[in-house]
XYZ file of C-alpha atoms in Angstrom:
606
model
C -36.875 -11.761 -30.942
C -39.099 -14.855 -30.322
C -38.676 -16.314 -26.348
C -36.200 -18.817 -25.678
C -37.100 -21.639 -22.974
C -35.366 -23.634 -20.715
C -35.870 -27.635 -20.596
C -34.537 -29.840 -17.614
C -34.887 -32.792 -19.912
C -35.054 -35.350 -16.998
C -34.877 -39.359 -16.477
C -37.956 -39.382 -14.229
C -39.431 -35.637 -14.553
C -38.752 -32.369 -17.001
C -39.042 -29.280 -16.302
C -39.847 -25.876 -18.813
C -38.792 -22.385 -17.805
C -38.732 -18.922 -18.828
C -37.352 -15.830 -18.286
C -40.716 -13.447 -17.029
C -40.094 -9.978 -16.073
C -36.252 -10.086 -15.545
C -36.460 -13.655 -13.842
C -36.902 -16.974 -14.479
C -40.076 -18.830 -14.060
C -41.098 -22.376 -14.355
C -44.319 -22.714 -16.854
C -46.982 -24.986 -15.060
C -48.038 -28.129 -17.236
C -51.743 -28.664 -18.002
C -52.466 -30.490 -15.154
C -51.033 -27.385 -12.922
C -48.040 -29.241 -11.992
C -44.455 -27.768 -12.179
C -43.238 -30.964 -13.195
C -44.234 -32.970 -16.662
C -43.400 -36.916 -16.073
C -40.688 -37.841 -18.739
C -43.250 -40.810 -19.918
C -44.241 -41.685 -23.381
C -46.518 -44.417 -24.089
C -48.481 -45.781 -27.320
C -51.974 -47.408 -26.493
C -53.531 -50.185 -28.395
C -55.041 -47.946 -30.438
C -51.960 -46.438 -31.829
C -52.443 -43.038 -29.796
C -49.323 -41.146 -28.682
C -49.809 -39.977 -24.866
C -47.202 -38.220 -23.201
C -46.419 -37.088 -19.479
C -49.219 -37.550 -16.796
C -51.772 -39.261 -19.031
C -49.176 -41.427 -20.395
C -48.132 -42.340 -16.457
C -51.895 -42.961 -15.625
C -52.301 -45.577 -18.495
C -48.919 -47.647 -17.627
C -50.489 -50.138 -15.212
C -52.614 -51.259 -18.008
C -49.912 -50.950 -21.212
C -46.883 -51.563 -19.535
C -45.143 -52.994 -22.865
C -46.474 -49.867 -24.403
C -45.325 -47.188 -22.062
C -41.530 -45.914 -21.950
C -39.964 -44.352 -18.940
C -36.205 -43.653 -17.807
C -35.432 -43.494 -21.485
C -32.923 -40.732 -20.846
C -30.350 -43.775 -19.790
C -30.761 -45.065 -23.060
C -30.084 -42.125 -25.281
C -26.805 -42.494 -27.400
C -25.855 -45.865 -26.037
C -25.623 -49.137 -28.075
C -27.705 -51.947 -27.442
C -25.082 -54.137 -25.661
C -23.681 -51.188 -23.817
C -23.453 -53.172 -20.088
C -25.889 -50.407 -18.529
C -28.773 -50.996 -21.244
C -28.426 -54.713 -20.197
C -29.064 -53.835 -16.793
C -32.299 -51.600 -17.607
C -33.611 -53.979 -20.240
C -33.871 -56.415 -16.997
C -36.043 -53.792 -15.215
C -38.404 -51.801 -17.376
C -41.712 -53.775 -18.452
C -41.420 -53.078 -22.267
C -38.877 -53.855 -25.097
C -35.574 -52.579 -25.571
C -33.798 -54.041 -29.057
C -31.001 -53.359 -31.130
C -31.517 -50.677 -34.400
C -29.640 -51.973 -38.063
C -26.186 -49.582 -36.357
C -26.414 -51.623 -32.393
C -27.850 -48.377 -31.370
C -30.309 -49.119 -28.416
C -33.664 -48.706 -29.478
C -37.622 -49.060 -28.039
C -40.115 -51.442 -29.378
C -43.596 -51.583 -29.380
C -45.899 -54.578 -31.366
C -43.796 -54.296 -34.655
C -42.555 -50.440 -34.167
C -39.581 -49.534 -33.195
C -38.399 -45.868 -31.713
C -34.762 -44.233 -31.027
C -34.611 -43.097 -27.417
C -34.353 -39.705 -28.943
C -37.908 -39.812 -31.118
C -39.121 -40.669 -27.412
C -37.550 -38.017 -25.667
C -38.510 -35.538 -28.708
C -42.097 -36.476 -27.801
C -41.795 -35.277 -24.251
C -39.786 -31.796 -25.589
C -42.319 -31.690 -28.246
C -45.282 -31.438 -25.288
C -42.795 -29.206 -23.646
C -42.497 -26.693 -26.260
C -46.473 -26.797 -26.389
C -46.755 -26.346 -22.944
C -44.179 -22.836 -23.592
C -46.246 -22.004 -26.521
C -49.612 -21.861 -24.763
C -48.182 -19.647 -21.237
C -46.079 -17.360 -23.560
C -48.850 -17.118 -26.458
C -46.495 -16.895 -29.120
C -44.718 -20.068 -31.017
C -41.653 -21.487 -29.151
C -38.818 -22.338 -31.785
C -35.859 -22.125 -29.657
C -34.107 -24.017 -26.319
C -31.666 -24.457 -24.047
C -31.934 -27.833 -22.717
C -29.612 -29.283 -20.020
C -27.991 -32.535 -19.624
C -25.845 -34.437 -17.155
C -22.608 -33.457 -17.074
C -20.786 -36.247 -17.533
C -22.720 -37.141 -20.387
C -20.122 -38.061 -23.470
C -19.693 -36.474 -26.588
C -22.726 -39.343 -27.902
C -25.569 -38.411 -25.663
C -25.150 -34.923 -25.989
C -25.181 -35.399 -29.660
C -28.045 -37.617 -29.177
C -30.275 -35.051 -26.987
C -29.483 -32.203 -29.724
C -31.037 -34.390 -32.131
C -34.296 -34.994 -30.072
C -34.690 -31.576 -29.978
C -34.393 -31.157 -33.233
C -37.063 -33.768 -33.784
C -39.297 -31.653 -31.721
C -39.083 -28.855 -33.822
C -36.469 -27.068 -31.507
C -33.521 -24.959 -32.571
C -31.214 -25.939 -29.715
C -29.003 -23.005 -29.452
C -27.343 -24.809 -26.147
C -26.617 -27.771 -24.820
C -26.307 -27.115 -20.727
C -24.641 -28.878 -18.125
C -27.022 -29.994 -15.065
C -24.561 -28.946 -12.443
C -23.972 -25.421 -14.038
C -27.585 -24.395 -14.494
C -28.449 -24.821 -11.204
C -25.380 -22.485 -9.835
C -26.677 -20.294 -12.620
C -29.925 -19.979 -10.578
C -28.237 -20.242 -6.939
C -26.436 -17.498 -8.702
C -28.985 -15.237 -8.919
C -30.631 -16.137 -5.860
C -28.009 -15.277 -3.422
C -27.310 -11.776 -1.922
C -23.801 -10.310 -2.863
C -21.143 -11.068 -5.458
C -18.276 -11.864 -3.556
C -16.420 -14.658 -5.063
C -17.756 -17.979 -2.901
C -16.957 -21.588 -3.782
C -19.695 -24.225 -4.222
C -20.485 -27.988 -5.025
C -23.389 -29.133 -7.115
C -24.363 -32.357 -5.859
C -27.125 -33.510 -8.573
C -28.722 -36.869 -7.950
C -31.599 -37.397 -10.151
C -33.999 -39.871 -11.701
C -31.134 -41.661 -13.803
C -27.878 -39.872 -13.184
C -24.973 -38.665 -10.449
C -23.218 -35.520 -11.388
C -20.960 -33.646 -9.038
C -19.649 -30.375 -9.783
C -17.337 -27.598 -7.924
C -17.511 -24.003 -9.427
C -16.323 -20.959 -8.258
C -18.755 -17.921 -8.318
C -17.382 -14.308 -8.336
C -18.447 -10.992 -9.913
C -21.167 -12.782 -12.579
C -18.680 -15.367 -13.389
C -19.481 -18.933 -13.049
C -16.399 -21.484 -13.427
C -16.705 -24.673 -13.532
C -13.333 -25.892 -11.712
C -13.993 -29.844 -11.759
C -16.582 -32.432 -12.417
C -17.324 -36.304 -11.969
C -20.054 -38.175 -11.829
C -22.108 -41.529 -12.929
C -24.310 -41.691 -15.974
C -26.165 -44.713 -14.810
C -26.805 -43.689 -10.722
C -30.395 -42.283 -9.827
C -33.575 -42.070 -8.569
C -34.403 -45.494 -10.705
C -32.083 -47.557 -8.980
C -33.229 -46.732 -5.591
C -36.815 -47.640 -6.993
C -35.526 -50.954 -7.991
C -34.053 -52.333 -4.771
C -37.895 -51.673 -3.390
C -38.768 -53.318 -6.589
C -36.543 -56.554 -5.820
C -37.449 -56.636 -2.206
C -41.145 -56.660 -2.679
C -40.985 -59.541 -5.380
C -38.443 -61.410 -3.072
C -41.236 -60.933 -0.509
C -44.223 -62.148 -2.670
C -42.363 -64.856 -4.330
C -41.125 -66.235 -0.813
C -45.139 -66.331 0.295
C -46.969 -67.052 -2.863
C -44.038 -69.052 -4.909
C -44.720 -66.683 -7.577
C -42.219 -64.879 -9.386
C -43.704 -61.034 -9.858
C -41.096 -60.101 -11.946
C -41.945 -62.653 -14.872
C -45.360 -60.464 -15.098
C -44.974 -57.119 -16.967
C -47.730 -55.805 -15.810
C -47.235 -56.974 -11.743
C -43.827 -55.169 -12.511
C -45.591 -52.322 -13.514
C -47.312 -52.057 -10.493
C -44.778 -53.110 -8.230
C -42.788 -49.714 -9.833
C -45.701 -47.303 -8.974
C -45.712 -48.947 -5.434
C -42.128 -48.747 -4.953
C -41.610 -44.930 -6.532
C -44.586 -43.467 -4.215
C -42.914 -45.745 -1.073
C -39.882 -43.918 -1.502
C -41.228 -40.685 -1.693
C -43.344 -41.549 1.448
C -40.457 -42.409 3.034
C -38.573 -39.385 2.603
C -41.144 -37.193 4.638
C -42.120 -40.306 7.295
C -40.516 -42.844 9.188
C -43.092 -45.728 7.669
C -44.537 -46.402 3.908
C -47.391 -48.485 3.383
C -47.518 -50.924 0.415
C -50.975 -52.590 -0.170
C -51.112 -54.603 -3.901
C -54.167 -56.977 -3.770
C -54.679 -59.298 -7.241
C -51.000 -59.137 -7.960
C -50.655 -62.311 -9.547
C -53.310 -65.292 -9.879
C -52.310 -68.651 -8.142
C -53.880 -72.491 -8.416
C -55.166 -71.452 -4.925
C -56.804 -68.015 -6.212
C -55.838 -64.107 -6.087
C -52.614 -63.473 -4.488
C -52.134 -60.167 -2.575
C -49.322 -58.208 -1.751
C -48.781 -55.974 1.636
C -45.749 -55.250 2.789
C -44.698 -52.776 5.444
C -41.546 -51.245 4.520
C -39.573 -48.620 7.235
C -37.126 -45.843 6.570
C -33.980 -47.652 8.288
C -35.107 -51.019 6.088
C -35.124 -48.994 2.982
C -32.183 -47.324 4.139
C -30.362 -50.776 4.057
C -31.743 -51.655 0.869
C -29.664 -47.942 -0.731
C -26.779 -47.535 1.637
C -24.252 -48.794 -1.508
C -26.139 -46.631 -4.064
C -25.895 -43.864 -1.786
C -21.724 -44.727 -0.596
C -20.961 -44.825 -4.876
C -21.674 -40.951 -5.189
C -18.955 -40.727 -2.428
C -15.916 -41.411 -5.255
C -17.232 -39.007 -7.723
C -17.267 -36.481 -5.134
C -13.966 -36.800 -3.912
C -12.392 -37.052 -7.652
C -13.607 -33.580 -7.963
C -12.320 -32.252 -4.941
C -9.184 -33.732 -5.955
C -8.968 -32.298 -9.437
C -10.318 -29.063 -8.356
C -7.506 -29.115 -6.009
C -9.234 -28.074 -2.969
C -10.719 -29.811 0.176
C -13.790 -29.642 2.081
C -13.055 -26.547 3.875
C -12.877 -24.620 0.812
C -16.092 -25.761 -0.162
C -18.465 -22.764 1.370
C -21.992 -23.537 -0.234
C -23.123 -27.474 -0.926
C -26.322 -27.436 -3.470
C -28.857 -30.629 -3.418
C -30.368 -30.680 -7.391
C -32.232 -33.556 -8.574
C -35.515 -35.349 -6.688
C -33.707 -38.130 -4.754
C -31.699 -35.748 -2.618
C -34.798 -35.459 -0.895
C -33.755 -38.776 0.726
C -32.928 -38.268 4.489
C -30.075 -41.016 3.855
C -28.212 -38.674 0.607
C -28.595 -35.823 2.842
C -26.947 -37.049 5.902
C -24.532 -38.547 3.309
C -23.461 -35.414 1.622
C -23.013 -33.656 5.092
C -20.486 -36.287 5.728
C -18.446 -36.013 2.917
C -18.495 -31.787 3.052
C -19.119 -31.731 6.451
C -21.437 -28.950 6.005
C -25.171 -28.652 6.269
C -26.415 -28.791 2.259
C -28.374 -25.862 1.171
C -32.010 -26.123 0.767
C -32.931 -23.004 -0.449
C -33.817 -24.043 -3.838
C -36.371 -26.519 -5.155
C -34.086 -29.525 -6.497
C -36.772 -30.470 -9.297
C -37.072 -27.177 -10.407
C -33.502 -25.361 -10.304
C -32.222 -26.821 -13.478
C -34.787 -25.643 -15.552
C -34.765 -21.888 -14.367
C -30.573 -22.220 -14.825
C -31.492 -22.896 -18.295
C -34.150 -20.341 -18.250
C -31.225 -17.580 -17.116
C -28.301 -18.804 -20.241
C -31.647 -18.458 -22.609
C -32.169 -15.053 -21.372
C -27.926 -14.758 -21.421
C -28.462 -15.617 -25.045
C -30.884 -13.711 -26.126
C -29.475 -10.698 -24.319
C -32.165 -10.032 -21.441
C -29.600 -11.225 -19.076
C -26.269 -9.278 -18.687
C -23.086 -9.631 -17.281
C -22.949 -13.426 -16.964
C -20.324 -15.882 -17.993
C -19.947 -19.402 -18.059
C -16.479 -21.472 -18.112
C -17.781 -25.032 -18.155
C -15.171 -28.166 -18.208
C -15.043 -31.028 -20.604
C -15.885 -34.354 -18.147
C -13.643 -36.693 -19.814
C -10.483 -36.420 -21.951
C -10.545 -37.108 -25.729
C -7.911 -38.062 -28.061
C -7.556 -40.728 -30.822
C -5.884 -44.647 -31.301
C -2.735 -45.430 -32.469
C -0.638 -47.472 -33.744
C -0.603 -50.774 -31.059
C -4.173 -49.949 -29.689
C -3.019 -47.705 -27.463
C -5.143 -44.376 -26.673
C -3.389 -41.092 -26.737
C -5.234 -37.679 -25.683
C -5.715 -34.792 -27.327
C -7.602 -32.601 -25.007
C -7.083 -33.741 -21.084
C -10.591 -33.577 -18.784
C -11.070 -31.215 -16.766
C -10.051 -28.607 -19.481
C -12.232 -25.184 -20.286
C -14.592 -25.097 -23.004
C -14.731 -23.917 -25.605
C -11.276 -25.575 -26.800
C -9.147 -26.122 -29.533
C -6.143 -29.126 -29.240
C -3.967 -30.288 -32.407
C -1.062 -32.642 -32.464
C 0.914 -33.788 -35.474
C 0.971 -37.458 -36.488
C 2.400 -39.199 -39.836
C 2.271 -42.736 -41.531
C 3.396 -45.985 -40.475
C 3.568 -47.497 -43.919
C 4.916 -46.814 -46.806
C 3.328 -44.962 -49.403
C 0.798 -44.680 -47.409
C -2.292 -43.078 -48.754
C -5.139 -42.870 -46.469
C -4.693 -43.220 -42.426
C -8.312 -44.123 -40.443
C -8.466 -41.847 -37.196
C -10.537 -43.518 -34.769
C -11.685 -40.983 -32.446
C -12.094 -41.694 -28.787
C -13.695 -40.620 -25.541
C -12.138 -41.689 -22.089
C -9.335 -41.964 -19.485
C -8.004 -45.791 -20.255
C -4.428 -45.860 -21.694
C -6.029 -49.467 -23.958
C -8.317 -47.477 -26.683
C -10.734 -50.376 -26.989
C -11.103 -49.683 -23.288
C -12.581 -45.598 -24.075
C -15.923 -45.099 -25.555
C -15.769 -45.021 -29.416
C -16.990 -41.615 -30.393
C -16.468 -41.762 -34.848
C -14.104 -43.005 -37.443
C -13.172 -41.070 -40.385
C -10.606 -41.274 -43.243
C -8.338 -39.057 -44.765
C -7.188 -40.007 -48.045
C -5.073 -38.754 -50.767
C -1.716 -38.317 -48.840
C 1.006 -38.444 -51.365
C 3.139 -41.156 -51.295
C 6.078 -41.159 -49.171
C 8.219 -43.371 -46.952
C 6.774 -44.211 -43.361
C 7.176 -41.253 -40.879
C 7.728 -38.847 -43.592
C 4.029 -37.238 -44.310
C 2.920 -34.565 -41.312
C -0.752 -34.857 -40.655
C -2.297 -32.648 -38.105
C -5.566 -33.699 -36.538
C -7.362 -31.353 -34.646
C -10.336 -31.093 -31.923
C -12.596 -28.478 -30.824
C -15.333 -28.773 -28.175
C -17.659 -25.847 -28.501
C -19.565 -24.747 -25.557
C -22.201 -27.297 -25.555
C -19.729 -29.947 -25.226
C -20.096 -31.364 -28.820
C -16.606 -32.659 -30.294
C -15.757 -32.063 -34.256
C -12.557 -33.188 -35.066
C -10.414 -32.108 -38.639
C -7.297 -33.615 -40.122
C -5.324 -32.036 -42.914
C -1.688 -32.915 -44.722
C 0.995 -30.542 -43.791
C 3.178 -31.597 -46.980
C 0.825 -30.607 -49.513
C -0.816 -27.663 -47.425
C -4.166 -28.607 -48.289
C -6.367 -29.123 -45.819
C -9.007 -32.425 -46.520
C -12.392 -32.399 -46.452
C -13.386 -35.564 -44.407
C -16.607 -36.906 -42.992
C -16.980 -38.182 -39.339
C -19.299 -41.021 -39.109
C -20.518 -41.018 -35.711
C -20.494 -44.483 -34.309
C -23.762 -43.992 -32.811
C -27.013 -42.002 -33.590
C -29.173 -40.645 -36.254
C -29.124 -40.764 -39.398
C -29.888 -37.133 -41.624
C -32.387 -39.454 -42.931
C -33.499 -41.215 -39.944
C -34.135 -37.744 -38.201
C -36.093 -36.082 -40.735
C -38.252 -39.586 -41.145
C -38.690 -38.867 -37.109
C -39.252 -34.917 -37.659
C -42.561 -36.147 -39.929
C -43.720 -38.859 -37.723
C -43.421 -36.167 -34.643
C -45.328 -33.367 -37.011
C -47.920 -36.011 -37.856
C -48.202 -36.814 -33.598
C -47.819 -33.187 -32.850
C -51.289 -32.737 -35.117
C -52.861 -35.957 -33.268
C -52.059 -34.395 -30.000
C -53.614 -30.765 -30.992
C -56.871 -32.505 -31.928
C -56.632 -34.600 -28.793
C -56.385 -31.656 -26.818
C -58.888 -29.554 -28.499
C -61.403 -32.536 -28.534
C -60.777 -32.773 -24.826
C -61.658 -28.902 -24.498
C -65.113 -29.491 -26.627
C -65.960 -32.527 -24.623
C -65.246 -30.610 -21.319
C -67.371 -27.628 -22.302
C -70.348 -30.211 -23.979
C -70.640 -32.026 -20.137
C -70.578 -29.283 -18.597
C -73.463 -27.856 -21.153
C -75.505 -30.917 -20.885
C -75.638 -31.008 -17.004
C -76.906 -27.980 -16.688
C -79.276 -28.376 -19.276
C -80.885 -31.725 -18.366
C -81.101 -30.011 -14.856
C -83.298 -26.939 -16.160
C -84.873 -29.776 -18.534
C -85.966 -31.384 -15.343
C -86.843 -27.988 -13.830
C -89.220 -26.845 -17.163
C -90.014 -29.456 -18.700
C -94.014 -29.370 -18.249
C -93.589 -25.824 -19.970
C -93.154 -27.787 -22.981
C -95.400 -29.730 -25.829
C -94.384 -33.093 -25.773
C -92.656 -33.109 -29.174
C -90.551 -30.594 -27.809
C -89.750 -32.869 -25.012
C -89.118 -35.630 -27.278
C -86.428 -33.172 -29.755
C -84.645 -31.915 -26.423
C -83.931 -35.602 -25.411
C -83.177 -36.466 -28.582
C -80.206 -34.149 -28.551
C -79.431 -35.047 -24.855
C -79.233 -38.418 -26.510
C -77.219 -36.978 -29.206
C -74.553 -35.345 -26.732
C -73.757 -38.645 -24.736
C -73.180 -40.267 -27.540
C -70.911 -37.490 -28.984
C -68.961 -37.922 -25.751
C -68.612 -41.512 -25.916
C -66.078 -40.488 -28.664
C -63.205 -38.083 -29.558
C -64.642 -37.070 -33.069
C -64.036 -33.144 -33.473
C -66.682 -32.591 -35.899
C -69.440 -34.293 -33.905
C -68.704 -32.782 -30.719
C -69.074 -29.436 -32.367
C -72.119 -29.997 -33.807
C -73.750 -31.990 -31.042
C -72.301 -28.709 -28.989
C -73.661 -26.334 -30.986
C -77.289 -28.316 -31.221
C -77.076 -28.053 -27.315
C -76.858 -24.520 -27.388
C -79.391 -23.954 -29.061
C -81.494 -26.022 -26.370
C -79.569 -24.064 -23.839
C -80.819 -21.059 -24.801
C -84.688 -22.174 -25.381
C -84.494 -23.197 -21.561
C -82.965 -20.098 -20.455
C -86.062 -18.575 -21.937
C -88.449 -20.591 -20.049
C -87.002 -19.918 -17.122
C -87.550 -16.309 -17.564
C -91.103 -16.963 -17.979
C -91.733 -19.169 -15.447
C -93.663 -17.582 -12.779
C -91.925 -19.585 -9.874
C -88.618 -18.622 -10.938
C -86.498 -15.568 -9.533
């Protein structure tokens, strides 16, 4: 059986594991990191770059570079919290032909989930070259208070990537998955997942006892993270330039780029010291000539600048002690997941509302991904005696009759689940009935998030209240909702079609599975031009040094042919042509080896 990883598909970072001699282990990325920047960006030349080389490039291509694109994944364009992050990122965020919120770029415009399927896409590669053998399956996690859309959503970026996702994972429950396995013992113990991220807030309280992990409660906030920290820096730097130069930073895509970078490395300086430096010189150009920006900024100022981000994930956290139905003293174990927990601030934060010293045992960029890692190995039977009883975040039901919004399956309940409830007509003859499916905890339907709309039709006529039609909804364990309907009177169950509200089209994802096979080629010759450049410099240095060495061993048309091809290697370099790297490489070796013979015959040499 092929391997299975594990992807922390994250807001600011992701994260692949695998499972590596009976435990999980997180796969370096090229660079050597353990972490792969969730960044995407298209240069000018219409070249797809992804992770750290797409962060490198952003100062320069801000419009052309997409980050924190996880908060935009199966939400419409005038969804209030895309609002807010079209008023902070440098590049375009528009509306697709369904509302759906989409990316733009010149005259192209990409789903958030053909972005994020280019960063599982380098993912999977990253998999396929540690494991040596071709990655077709996943686990990926996800927030989990994420609705039934942006789970839906993140399934179908996966499958854009080429990935059978055989599970979609809860955040909060992979990492107990991997505290799990960590800890000594298997007495039952009760723990909270506090998960502050890049772009989300989940809290979760499970119970852990004899290889069962339950899931007793969750809350959370989809749009609370690691970004919004970055952006009060953000606002107080350009309220700080704009009040000494009279220019307005934010106006300038590409001083906003910059003032990001500053800002996310200031916070993470800040988090280890007391004091972060900010030095931006030729941030903006004014009638008196270069303006600069330096700023100072302390740990209790930035402190200030957070305290209400910090105080929101105090609600969510109390909800779920509440529907748990336990207090803090029953709480024995508090785990920090996500990057911003790092913050000295959310630490002393989370002691306060548990009143418990958080465990730091485990790396909070990296637990996620070797939870996922473990259910892969679950899955594809390495990994015994494990199960997982995950919750459904929010309650689901459908509209009727007045607007009003009545619920089929409550939050809070297990998954995998199955709720029906009998409904009729409110018409005569009556021979269709729309059922709008919803997603929420309002009692006003317009007020719950809109999850599909679907018709059943062919009801025999009848007088109002007389036909019996039972609608039914299952969540399987992923957390994706399908929902059936069938007439009672007539016995026959209908065949209907849910329409999702939001998302892809069969036909827009398999136009996106091309464009990301066509990429996915680009980036293979990318990265195997990079590997024949890297081996033709390091070639031609060390043969224009024994060319410097020999060279009087030599007739001078032999001189003139060996810097000919010297000549012929730079300018192979100067390029990312395959073909005439190879040849200008294998030219060189040739050389290469001519020299190596001289210096065997040189008398002065050892």
């Amino acid at each position: 059986m092929s391997r299975i990883v594990g992807i922390d598909l994250g807001t600011t970072n992701s994260v692949v594991a695998v499972m590596e001699d009976g435990g999980p282990v997180v796969i370096p990325a090229r660079e050597g990191s353990h972490t792969v920047p969730s960044i995407v960006a298209f240069s000018r030349r219409g070249e797809r770059l992804v992770g750290s080389l797409a962060k490198r490039q952003a100062a320069t291509n801000p419009e052309g570079t997409f980050f924190a694109i996880k908060r935009l994944i199966g939400r419409k364009r005038n969804d209030p919290h895309v609002d807010e992050a079209s008023r902070h990122v440098p590049y375009r965020i528009a509306a697709a032909g369904n509302g759906d919120a989409h990316v733009q770029v010149g005259d192209r415009v990409f789903s958030p989930q053909e972005v994020a399927a280019a960063v599982l896409s380098h993912l999977k590669e990253i998999g396929e070259e540690y494991t040596g053998s071709k990655i077709t399956d996943a686990v990926i996690t996800v927030p989990a208070y994420f609705d039934d859309s942006q789970r839906q959503a993140t399934r179908d970026a996966g499958r854009i990537a080429g990935l059978n996702v055989l599970r979609i994972l809860n955040e909060p429950t992979a990492a107990s998955l991997a505290y799990g396995t960590m800890r000594e013992g298997t007495d039952e113990r009760v723990i909270a997942v506090y998960d502050l991220g890049g772009g989300t807030f989940d809290i979760s309280i499970l119970r852990l006892s004899q290889g069962v992990y339950e899931v007793l409660a969750t809350a959370g906030d989809t749009f609370l993270g690691g970004e919004d920290f970055d952006q009060r820096i953000i606002a107080w730097l350009a309220g700080e330039f704009l009040r000494e130069t009279g220019v307005d930073a934010l106006a300038d895509r590409l001083a906003l780029q910059r003032l990001k970078e500053a800002a996310e490395k200031a916070k993470c300086e800040l988090s280890r010291q007391d004091v972060a430096d900010i030095q931006l010189p030729f941030l903006a150009t004014t009638p008196k000539g270069p303006a600069h920006l330096a700023r100072t900024l302390t740990r209790a100022a930035f402190e200030d600048l957070v305290r209400d981000l910090v105080e929101r994930t105090r609600g969510p956290c109390e909800e779920a002690l509440g529907a748990a139905g336990l207090t803090h003293e029953q709480i024995e174990d508090v785990l920090l997941v996500g990057g911003q927990t790092r913050t000295p601030l959310v630490q002393e934060t989370v002691r306060e509302i548990f009143r418990r010293e958080p465990n730091r045992q485990v790396n909070p960029d990296e637990v996620v991904a070797l939870g996922a890692a473990i259910q892969a190995g679950v899955l594809r039977g390495d990994v015994k005696e494990i199960v997982l009883l995950d919750v459904t975040p929010l309650s689901l039901g459908v509209e009727v009759r007045g607007g009003a919004f009545v619920k089929m399956i409550d939050r809070g309940a297990t998954v995998p689940c199955r709720r029906t409830r009998v409904f009729t007509t409110t018409a005569d003859n009556q021979s269709k009935v729309e059922i709008h499916v919803l997603q929420g905890e309002r009692e006003l339907a317009t007020a719950n998030k809109s999850l599909a709309r679907f018709d059943l039709v062919g009801i025999p006529p009848a007088p109002k209240g007389t036909p019996q039609i039972e609608v039914a909804f299952d969540i399987d364990s992923n957390g994706i909702v399908s929902v059936s309907a069938r007439d009672l009177a007539s016995g026959l169950e209908q065949q209907v079609v849910v329409t999702p509200t939001t998302g892809l089209t069969p036909h827009e994802i398999e136009r996106a599975i091309g464009e990301a096979e066509s990429y996915a080629e680009e980036d293979r010759r990318r990265i195997h031009a990079s590997r024949t450049k890297a081996k033709l410099q390091g070639l031609l240095a060390t043969s224009e040094k024994s060319f410097a060495e020999f060279a009087s061993l030599l007739r001078p048309d032999q001189q003139t042919d060996i810097r000919g091809v010297f000549d012929e290697c730079r300018r192979a370099l100067s390029g990312d042509d395959v073909d005439t790297l190879h040849a200008a490489l294998d030219r060189l070796n040739g050389i290469s080896r001519t020299l190596a013979e001289l210096a065997m015959y040189d008398p002065n040499a050892f």
